[in-house]
mmCIF file of C-alpha atoms and ligand atoms in Angstrom:
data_model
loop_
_atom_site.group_PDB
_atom_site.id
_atom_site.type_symbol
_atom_site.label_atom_id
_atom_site.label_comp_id
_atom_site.label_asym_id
_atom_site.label_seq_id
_atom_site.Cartn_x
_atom_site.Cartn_y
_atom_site.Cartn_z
ATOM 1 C CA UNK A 1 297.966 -56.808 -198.657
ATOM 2 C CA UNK A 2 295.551 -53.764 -199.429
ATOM 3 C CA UNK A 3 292.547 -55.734 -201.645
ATOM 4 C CA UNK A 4 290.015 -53.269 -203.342
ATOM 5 C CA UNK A 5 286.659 -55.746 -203.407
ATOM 6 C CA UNK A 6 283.890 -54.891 -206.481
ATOM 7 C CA UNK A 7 281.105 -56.825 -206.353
ATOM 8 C CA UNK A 8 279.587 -57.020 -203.018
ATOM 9 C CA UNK A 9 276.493 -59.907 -203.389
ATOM 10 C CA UNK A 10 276.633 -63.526 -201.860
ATOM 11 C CA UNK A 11 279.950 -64.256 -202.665
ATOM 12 C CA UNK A 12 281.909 -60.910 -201.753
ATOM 13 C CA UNK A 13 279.504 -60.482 -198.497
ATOM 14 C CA UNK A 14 280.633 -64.306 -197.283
ATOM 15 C CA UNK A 15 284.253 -63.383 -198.402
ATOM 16 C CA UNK A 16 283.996 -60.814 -195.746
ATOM 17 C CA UNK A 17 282.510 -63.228 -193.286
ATOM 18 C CA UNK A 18 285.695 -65.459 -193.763
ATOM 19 C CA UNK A 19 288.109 -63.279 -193.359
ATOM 20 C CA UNK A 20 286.710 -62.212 -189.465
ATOM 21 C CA UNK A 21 286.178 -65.818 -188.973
ATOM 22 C CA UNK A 22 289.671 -66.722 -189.769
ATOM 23 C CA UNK A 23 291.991 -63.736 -189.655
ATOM 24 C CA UNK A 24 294.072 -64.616 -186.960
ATOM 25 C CA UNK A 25 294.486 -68.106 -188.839
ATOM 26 C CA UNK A 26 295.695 -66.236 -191.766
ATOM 27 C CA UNK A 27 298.219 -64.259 -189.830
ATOM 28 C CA UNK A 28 299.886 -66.805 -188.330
ATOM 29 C CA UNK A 29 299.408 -69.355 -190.825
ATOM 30 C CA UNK A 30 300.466 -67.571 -194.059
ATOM 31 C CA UNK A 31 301.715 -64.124 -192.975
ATOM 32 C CA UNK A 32 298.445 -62.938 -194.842
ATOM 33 C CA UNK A 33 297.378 -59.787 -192.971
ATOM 34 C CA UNK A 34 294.483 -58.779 -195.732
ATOM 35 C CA UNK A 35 293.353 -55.217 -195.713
ATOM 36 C CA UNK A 36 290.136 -54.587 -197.149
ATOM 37 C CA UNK A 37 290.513 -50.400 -198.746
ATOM 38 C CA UNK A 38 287.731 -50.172 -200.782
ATOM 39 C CA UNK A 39 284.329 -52.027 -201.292
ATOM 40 C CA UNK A 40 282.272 -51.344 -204.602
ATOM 41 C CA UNK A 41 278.632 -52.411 -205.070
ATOM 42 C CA UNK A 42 275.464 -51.323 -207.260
ATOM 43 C CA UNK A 43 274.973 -48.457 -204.825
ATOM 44 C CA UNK A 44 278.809 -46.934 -204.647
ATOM 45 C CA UNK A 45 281.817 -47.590 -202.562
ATOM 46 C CA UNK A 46 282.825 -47.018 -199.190
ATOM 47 C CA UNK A 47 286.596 -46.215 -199.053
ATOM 48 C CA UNK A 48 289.505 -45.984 -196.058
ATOM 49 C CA UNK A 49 293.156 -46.512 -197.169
ATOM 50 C CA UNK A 50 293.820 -47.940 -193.496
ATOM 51 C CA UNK A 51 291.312 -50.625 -194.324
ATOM 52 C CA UNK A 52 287.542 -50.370 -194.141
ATOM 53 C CA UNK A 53 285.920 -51.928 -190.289
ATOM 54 C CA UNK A 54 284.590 -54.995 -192.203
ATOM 55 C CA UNK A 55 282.167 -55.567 -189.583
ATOM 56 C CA UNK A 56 280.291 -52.672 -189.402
ATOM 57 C CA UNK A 57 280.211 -52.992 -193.538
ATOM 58 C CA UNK A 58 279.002 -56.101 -193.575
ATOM 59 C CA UNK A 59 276.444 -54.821 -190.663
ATOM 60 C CA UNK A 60 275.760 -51.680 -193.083
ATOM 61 C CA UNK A 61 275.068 -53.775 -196.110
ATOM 62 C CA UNK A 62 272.599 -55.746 -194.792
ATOM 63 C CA UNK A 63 270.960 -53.265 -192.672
ATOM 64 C CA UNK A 64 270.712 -50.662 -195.699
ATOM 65 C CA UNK A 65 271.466 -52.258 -198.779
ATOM 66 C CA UNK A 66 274.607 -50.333 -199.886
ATOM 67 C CA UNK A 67 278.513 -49.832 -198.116
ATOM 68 C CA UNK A 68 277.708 -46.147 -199.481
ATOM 69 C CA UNK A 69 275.990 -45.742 -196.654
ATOM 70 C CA UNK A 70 278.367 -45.902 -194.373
ATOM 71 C CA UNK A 71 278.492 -42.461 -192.189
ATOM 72 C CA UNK A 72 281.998 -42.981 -192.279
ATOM 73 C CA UNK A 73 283.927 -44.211 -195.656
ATOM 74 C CA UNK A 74 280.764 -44.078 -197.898
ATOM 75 C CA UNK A 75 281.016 -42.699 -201.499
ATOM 76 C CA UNK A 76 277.633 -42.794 -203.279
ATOM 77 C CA UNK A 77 278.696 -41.368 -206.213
ATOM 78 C CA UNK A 78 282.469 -43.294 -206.812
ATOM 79 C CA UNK A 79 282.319 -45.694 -209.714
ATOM 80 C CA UNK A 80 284.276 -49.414 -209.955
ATOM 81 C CA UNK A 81 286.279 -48.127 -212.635
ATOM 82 C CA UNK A 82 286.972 -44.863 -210.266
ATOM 83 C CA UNK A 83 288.111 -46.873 -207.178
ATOM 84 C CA UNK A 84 290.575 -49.079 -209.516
ATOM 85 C CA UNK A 85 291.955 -46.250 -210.985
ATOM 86 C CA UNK A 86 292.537 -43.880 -208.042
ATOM 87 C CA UNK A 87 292.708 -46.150 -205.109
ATOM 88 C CA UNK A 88 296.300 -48.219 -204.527
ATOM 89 C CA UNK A 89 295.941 -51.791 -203.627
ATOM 90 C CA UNK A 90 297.854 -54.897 -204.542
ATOM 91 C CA UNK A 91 294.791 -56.937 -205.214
ATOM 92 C CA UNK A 92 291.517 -56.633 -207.159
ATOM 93 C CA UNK A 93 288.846 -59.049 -206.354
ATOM 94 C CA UNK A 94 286.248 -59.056 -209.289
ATOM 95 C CA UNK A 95 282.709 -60.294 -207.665
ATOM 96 C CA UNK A 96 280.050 -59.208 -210.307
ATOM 97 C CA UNK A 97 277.931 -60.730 -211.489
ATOM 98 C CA UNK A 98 278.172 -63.097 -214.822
ATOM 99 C CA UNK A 99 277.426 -61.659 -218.088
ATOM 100 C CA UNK A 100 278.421 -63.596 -221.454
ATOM 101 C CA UNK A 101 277.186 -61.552 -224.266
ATOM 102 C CA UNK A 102 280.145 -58.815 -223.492
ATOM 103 C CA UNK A 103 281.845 -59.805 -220.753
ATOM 104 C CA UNK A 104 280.828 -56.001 -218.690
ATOM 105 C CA UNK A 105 281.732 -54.470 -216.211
ATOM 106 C CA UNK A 106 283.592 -57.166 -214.889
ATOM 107 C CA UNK A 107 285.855 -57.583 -218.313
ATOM 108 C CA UNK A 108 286.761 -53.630 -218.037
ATOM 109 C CA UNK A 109 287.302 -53.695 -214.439
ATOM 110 C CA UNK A 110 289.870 -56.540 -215.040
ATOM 111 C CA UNK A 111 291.447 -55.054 -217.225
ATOM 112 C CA UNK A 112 291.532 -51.600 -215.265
ATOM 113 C CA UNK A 113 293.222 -53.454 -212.274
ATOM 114 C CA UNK A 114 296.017 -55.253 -214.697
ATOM 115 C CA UNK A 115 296.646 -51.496 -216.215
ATOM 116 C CA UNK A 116 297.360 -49.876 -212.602
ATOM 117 C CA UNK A 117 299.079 -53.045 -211.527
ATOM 118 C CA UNK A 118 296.971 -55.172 -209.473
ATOM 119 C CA UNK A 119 296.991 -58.877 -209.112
ATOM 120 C CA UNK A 120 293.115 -60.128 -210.257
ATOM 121 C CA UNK A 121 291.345 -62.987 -208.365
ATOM 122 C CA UNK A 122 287.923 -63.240 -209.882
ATOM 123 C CA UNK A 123 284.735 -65.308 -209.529
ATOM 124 C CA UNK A 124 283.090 -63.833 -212.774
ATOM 125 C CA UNK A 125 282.816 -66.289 -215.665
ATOM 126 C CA UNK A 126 281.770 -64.150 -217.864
ATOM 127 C CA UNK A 127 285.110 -62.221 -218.924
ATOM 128 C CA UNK A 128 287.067 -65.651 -219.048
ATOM 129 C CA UNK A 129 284.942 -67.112 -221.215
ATOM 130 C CA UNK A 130 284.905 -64.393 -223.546
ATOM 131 C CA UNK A 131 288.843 -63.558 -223.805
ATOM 132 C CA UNK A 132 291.037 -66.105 -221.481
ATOM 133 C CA UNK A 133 293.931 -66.001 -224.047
ATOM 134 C CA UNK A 134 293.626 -62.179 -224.096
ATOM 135 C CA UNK A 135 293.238 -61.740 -220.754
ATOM 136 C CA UNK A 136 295.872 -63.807 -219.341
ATOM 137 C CA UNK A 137 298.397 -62.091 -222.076
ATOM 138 C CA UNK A 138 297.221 -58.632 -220.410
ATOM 139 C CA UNK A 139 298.722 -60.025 -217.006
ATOM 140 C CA UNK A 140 301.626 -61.239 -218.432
ATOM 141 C CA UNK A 141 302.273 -57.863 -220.043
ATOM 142 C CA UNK A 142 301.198 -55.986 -216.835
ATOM 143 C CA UNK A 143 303.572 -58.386 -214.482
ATOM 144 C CA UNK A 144 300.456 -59.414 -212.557
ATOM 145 C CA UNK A 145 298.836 -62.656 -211.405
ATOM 146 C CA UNK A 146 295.061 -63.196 -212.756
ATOM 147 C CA UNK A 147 293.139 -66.327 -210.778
ATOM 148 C CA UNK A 148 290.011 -67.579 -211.164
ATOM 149 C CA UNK A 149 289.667 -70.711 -209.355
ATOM 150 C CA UNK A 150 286.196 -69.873 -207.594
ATOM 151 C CA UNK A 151 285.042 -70.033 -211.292
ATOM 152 C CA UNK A 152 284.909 -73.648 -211.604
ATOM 153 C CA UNK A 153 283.110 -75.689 -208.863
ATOM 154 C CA UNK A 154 283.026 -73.535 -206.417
ATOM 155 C CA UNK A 155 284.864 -74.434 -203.533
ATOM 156 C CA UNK A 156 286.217 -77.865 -205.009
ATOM 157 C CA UNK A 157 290.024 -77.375 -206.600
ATOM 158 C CA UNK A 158 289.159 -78.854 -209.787
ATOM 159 C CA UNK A 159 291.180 -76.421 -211.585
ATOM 160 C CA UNK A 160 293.856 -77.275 -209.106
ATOM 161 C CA UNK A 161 293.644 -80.765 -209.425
ATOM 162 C CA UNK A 162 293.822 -80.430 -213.484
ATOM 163 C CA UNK A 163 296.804 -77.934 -213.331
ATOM 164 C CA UNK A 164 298.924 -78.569 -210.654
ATOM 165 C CA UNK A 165 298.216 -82.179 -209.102
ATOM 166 C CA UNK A 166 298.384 -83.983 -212.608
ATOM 167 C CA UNK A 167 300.969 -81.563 -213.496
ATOM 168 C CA UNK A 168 303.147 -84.759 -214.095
ATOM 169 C CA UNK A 169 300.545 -86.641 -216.473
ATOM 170 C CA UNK A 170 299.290 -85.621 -219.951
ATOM 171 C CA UNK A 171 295.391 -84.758 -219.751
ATOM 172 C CA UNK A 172 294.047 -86.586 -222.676
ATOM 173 C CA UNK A 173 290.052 -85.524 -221.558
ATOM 174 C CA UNK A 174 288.421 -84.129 -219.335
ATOM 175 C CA UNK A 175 284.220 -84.653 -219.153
ATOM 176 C CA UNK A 176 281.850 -83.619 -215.762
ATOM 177 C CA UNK A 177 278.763 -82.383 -214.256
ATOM 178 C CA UNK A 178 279.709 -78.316 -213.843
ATOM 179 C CA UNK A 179 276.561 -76.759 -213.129
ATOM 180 C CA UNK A 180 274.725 -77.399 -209.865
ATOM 181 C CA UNK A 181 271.036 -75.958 -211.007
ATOM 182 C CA UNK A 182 270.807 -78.544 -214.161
ATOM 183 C CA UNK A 183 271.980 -81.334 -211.731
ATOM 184 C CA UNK A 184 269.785 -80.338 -209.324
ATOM 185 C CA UNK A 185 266.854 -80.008 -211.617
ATOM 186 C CA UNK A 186 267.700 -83.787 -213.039
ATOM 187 C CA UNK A 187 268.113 -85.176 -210.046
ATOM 188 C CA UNK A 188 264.568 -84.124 -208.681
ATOM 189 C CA UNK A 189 262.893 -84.795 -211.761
ATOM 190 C CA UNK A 190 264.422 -88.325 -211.690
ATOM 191 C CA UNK A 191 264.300 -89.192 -207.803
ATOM 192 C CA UNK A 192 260.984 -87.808 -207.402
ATOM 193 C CA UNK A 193 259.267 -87.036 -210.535
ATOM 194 C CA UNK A 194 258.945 -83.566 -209.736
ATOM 195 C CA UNK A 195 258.503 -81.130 -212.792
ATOM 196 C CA UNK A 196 260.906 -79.026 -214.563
ATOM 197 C CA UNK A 197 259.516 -75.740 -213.838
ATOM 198 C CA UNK A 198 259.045 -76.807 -210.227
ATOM 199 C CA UNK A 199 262.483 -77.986 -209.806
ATOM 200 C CA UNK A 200 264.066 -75.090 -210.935
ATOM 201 C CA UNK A 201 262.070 -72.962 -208.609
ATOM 202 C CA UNK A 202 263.644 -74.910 -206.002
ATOM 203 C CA UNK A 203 267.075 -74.541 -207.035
ATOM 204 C CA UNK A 204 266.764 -70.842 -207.216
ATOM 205 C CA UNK A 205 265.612 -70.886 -203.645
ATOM 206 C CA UNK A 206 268.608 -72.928 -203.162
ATOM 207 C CA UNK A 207 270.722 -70.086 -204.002
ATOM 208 C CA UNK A 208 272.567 -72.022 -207.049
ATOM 209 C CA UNK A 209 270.591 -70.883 -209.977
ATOM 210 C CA UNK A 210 272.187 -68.163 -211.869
ATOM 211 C CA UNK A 211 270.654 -64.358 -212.047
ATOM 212 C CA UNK A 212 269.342 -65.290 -215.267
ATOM 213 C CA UNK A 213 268.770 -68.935 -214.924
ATOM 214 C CA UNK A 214 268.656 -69.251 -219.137
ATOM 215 C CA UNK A 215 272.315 -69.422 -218.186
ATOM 216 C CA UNK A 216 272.644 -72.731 -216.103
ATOM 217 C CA UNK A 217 269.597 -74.436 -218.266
ATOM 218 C CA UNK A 218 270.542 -73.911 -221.468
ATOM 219 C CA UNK A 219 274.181 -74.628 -220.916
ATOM 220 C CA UNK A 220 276.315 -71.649 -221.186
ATOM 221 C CA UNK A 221 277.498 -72.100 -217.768
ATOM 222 C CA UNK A 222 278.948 -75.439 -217.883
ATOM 223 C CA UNK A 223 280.258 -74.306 -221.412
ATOM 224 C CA UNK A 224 281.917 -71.067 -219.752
ATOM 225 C CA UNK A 225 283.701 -73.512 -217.460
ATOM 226 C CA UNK A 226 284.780 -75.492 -220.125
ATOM 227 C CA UNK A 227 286.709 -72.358 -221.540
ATOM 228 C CA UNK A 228 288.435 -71.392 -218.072
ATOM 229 C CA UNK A 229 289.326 -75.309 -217.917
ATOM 230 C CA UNK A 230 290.508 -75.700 -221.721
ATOM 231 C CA UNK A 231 292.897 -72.898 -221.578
ATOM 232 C CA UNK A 232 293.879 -72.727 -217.785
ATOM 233 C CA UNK A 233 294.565 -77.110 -217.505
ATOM 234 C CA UNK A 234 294.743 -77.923 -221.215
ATOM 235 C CA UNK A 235 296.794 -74.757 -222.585
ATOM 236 C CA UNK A 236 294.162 -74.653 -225.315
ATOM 237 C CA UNK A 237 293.484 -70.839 -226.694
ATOM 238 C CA UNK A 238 289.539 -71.104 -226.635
ATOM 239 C CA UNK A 239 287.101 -68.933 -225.936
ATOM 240 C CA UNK A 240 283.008 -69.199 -225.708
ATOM 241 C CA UNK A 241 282.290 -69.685 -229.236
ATOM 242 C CA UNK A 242 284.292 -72.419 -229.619
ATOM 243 C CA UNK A 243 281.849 -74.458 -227.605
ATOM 244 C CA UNK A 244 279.260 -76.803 -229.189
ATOM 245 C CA UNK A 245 276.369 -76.202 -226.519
ATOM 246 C CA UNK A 246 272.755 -77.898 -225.666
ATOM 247 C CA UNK A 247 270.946 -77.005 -222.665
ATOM 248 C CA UNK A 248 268.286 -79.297 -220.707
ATOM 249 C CA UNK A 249 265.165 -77.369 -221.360
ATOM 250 C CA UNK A 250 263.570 -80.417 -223.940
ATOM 251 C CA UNK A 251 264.147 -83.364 -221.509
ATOM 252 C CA UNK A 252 260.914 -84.436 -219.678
ATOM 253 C CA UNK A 253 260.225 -86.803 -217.062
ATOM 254 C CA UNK A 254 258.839 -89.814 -219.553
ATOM 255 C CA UNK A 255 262.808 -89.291 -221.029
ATOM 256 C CA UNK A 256 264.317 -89.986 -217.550
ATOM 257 C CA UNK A 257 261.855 -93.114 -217.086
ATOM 258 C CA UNK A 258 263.076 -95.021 -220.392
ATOM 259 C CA UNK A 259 266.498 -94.094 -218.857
ATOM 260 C CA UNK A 260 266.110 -95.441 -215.609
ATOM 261 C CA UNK A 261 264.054 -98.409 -217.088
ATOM 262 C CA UNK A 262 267.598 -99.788 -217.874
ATOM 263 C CA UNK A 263 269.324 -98.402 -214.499
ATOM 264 C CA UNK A 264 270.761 -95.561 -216.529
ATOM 265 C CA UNK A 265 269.794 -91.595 -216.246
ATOM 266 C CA UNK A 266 270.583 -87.916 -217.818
ATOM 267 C CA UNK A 267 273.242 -85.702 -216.859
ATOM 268 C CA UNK A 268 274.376 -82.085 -218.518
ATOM 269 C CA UNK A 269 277.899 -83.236 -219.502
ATOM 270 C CA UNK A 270 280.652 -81.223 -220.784
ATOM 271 C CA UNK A 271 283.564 -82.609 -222.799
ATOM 272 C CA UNK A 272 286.587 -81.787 -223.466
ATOM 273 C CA UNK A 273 288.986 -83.712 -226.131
ATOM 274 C CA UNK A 274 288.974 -82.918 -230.105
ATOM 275 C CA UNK A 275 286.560 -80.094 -229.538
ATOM 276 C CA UNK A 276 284.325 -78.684 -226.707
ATOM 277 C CA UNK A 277 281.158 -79.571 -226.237
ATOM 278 C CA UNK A 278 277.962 -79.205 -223.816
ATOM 279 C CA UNK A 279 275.027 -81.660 -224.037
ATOM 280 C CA UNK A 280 272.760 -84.434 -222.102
ATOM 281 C CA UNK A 281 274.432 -87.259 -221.981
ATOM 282 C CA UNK A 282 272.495 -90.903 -220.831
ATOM 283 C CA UNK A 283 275.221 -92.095 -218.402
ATOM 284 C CA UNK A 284 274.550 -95.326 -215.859
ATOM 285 C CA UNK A 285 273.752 -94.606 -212.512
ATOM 286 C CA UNK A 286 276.921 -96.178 -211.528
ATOM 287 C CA UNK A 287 279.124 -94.366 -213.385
ATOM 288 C CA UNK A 288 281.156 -92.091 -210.894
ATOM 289 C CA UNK A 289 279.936 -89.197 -212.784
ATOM 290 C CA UNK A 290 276.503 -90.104 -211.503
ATOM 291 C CA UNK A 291 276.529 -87.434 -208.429
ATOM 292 C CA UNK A 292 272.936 -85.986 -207.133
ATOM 293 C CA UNK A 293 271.815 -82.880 -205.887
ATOM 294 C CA UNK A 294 273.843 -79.923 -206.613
ATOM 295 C CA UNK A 295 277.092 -81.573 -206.714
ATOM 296 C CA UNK A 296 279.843 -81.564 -209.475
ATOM 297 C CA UNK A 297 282.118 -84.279 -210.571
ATOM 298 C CA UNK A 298 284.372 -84.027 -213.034
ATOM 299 C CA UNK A 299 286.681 -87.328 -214.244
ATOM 300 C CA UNK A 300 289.636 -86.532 -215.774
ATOM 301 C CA UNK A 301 291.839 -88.973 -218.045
ATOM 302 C CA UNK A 302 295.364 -88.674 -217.940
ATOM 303 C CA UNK A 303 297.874 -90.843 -219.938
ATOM 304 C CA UNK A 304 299.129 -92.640 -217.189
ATOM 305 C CA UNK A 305 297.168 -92.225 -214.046
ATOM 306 C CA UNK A 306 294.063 -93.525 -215.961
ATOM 307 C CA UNK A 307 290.673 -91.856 -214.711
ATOM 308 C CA UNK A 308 290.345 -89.650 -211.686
ATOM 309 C CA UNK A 309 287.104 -87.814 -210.416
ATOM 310 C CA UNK A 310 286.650 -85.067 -207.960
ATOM 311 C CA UNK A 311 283.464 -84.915 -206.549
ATOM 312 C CA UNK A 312 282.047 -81.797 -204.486
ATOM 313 C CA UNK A 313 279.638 -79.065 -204.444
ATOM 314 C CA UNK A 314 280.359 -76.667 -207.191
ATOM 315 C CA UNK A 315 278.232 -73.268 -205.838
ATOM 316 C CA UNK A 316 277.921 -71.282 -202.596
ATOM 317 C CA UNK A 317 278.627 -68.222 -201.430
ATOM 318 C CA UNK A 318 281.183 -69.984 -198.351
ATOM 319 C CA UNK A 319 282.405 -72.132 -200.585
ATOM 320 C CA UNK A 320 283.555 -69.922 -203.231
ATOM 321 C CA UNK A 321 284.688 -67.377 -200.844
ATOM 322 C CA UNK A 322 287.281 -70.595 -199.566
ATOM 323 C CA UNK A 323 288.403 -70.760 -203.610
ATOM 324 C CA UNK A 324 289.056 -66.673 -203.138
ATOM 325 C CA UNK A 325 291.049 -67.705 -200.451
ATOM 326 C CA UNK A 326 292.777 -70.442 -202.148
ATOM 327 C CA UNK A 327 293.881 -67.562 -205.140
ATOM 328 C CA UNK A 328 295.014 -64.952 -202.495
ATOM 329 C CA UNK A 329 297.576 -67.508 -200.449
ATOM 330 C CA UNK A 330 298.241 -68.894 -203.802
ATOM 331 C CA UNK A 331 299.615 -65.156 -205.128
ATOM 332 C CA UNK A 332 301.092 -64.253 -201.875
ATOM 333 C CA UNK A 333 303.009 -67.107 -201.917
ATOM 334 C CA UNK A 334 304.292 -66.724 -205.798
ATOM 335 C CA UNK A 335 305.120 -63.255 -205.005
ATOM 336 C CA UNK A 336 307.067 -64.680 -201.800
ATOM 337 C CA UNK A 337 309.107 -66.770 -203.773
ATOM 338 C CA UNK A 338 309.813 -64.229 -206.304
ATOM 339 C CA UNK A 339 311.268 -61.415 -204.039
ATOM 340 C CA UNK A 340 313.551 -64.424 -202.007
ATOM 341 C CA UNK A 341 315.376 -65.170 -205.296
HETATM 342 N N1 HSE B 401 274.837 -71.377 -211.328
HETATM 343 C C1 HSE B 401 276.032 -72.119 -211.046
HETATM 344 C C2 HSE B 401 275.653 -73.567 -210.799
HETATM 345 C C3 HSE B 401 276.731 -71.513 -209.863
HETATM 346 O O1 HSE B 401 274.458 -73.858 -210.734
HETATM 347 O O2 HSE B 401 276.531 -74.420 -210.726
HETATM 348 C C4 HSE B 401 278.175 -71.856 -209.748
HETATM 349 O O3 HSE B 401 278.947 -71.459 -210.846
#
């Protein structure tokens, strides 16, 4: 499978690390030979149709900032959009960065690779939550697979478990922590009365804080993976403005002491049922919701299961390189099934 990889940050970089650490695994476990043809970051590409030496890349990119450098295959003047035209692959991993006021360059790149016939797997929010419904008609149109499921809790299936393990049930709701900074944030303000500002800090050291942490505090995040879950579990044709959303920026630690006064706290809760909406929510500490740290949990109500939750942590660049993962054995084995009819 020859994968063209744009994007090249945390997540791409640990995607890399993954596949040395468990290539032979791969091989022999899911006939998945991946070859890696093209890398694209802010810098330019580095290119080799027999597949790039993803060690000395990853060696490259941290030693010099950019694959462009490589003596070898490095292009510092070949554009995303340039690579997904020209190059051939079968897959397109989209690793940029997420921006919600227009979706770009990740939204044009996806569509680029759907045009010239590659399967997407993306970890960008931002072009899901702006045009789901349009995007996944593109890839029906263009005979390709799109997945996304490093979009929503990281490394923990929870689209999976929605789509495919309750595939049985009817979903009547779905509600959950999504976002790993605002947890985090709560859960030290809470536990140890540390401040808002101070907290956040911390959770950007942590690595789960958005580039633009406006994003995880004032709720667009969790609302973006309300979108991917609405239309991808629920079959509802939503997209970002459809969502009612309220970050955490107001709530201050005297809030979370008259909460905990009656054993009770506040969690950033997204909902899904009539409508979708984003908000704090005063939930009891022994509600199973009630995760700390930068965990997710999301409860789900079916019809006749009753309530599940899946609990796990929903950021990381390992973890969401394992969801990549997840999407590529997932489309290798569709298109296995396909060509044995
Ligand atoms: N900023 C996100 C979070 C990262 O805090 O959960 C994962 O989408």
């Amino acid at each position: 499978m020859r994968i063209i990889l744009v994007g090249f940050g945390v997540v791409g970089q640990s995607f890399l690390k993954l596949l040395v650490f468990r290539h032979n695994e791969f091989a022999s476990k899911y006939g998945l030979r991946p070859r890696i043809v093209a890398i694209v970051d802010r810098g330019g590409a580095a290119v080799n149709g027999r597949g790039l030496d993803v060690d000395r890349i990853l060696k490259i990119k941290k030693e010099m900032g950019s694959v462009s450098k490589d003596p070898n295959d490095g292009s510092p003047y070949l554009s995303a959009n340039e690579v997904i035209e020209k190059i051939e692959a079968e897959i397109l991993i989209e690793a940029t960065p997420t921006n919600i006021k227009d979706g770009e360059p990740g939204l044009t790149h996806i569509k680029k690779g759907m045009k010239t016939g590659k399967h997407i797997i993306t970890t960008n929010k931002g072009p899901l939550a702006l045009a789901l419904p349009a995007l996944t008609d593109l890839a029906d149109h263009n005979g390709v697979h799109l997945r996304f499921s490093g979009t929503v809790g990281g490394g923990t299936p929870i689209l999976d478990l929605g789509r495919k393990c309750l595939i049985g049930d009817r979903i009547l709701s779905i509600k959950g922590i999504l976002n790993g900074t605002t947890n985090y944030i709560l859960t030290e303000m809470s536990e140890k009365g540390i401040e808002f500002e101070s907290a956040l800090r911390m959770a950007q050291e942590l690595g789960y804080a958005e580039k633009d942490p406006s994003l995880d505090i004032d709720g667009f995040d969790t609302a973006c993976k309300l979108v991917i879950m609405a239309n991808w579990i629920m079959g509802k044709k939503v997209t970002l403005k459809d969502v009612k959303i309220a970050g955490i920026r107001h709530i201050t630690l005297r809030d979370l002491m008259n909460y905990a006064k009656k054993d009770n706290t506040i969690k950033l809760i997204g909902s899904i049922d009539e409508g979708l909406e984003v908000k704090p929510r005063g939930i009891s500490k022994r509600d199973p919701l009630c995760v700390p740290g930068g965990l997710n949990a999301v409860t789900f109500v079916s019809e006749f299961a009753g309530e599940e939750t899946i609990i796990g942590r929903g950021a990381g660049g390992m973890e969401t390189a394992s969801a990549i993962f997840r999407d590529l054995i997932d489309i290798k084995t569709n298109l296995s099934a396909k060509f044995r009819i």
